[in-house]
């Protein structure tokens, strides 16, 4: 059985050690909305999924499929979720540049 995006978000959130209330605050929604989405009773918007993928340091498509969603727990020392997003974007850009350089 294929898991829902909400279930993948819950897995990534828990791997990162974040609470539903932290995610709700980051997405500017109520905690109950996050709970409903994780249980498949509501759906995250495309914009929310994009923000969550940035937070978890994965691609939008990976969060939809559950592939490669292993957030960096070490970043939690920062406490500011927007700073974590910025760091993840820098890391992603470096990885992409490295790939392009190796490719040729």
Coordinates of C-alpha atoms in Angstrom, one line a residue:
X1 CA 0.0 0.0 0.0
X2 CA 1.3 3.4 -1.0
X3 CA 1.7 5.9 1.8
X4 CA 0.1 9.4 1.4
X5 CA 2.1 12.6 1.3
X6 CA 0.8 13.4 4.8
X7 CA 2.3 10.1 6.0
X8 CA 5.6 10.9 4.3
X9 CA 5.6 14.4 6.0
X10 CA 5.0 12.8 9.3
X11 CA 8.0 10.4 8.8
X12 CA 10.2 13.3 7.8
X13 CA 9.0 15.5 10.6
X14 CA 9.6 12.8 13.2
X15 CA 13.1 12.0 11.7
X16 CA 14.0 15.6 12.1
X17 CA 12.6 15.7 15.7
X18 CA 10.0 18.4 15.0
X19 CA 6.5 18.6 16.5
X20 CA 3.3 19.2 14.7
X21 CA 3.0 22.6 16.3
X22 CA 6.4 23.6 14.9
X23 CA 5.4 22.6 11.4
X24 CA 2.1 24.4 11.9
X25 CA 3.8 27.6 12.9
X26 CA 6.2 27.3 10.0
X27 CA 3.3 26.8 7.5
X28 CA 1.2 29.4 9.4
X29 CA -1.7 27.0 9.9
X30 CA -3.4 25.4 12.9
X31 CA -1.8 22.3 14.5
X32 CA -5.0 20.3 14.0
X33 CA -4.7 20.9 10.2
X34 CA -1.2 19.3 10.3
X35 CA -2.6 16.4 12.3
X36 CA -5.4 15.9 9.7
X37 CA -3.0 16.1 6.8
X38 CA -0.7 13.5 8.3
X39 CA -3.7 11.2 8.8
X40 CA -4.9 11.7 5.3
X41 CA -8.1 13.6 6.3
X42 CA -6.9 16.8 4.6
X43 CA -4.3 17.6 2.0
X44 CA -1.3 19.9 2.1
X45 CA -1.4 22.6 -0.6
X46 CA 1.3 22.5 -3.3
X47 CA 2.9 25.6 -1.7
X48 CA 3.0 23.8 1.7
X49 CA 4.6 20.7 0.2
X50 CA 7.2 23.0 -1.5
X51 CA 8.0 24.7 1.8
X52 CA 8.2 21.3 3.6
X53 CA 10.5 19.9 1.0
X54 CA 12.8 22.9 1.5
X55 CA 12.6 22.4 5.2
X56 CA 13.4 18.7 5.0
X57 CA 16.1 19.2 2.4
X58 CA 14.6 17.1 -0.2
X59 CA 12.9 17.6 -3.6
X60 CA 9.2 18.2 -3.9
X61 CA 8.9 15.0 -5.9
X62 CA 10.8 13.0 -3.3
X63 CA 8.4 14.2 -0.6
X64 CA 5.5 13.1 -2.8
X65 CA 6.9 9.6 -3.3
X66 CA 8.7 9.2 0.0
X67 CA 12.1 8.6 -1.7
X68 CA 15.2 10.2 -0.1
X69 CA 13.4 12.0 2.8
X70 CA 16.1 11.8 5.4
X71 CA 16.3 15.3 6.9
X72 CA 19.5 16.5 8.6
X73 CA 18.8 16.3 12.4
X74 CA 22.1 18.2 13.1
X75 CA 20.4 21.4 11.8
X76 CA 17.9 21.4 14.7
X77 CA 20.5 23.1 16.9
X78 CA 19.7 26.2 14.9
X79 CA 16.0 26.3 16.1
X80 CA 15.0 28.7 13.4
X81 CA 13.2 26.7 10.7
X82 CA 13.7 29.5 8.1
X83 CA 17.4 29.3 8.7
X84 CA 17.3 25.6 8.2
X85 CA 15.6 26.1 4.9
X86 CA 18.3 28.5 3.8
X87 CA 21.0 26.1 4.8
X88 CA 19.3 23.2 3.0
X89 CA 19.1 25.3 -0.2
X90 CA 22.8 26.1 0.0
X91 CA 23.6 22.4 0.5
X92 CA 21.3 21.5 -2.5
X93 CA 23.0 24.1 -4.7
X94 CA 26.4 22.8 -3.8
X95 CA 25.4 19.2 -4.5
X96 CA 23.9 20.3 -7.9
X97 CA 27.1 22.2 -8.8
X98 CA 29.2 19.2 -7.8
X99 CA 27.1 16.9 -10.0
X100 CA 27.3 19.2 -13.0
X101 CA 31.1 19.5 -12.6
X102 CA 31.5 15.7 -12.4
X103 CA 29.1 15.2 -15.3
X104 CA 31.4 17.2 -17.5

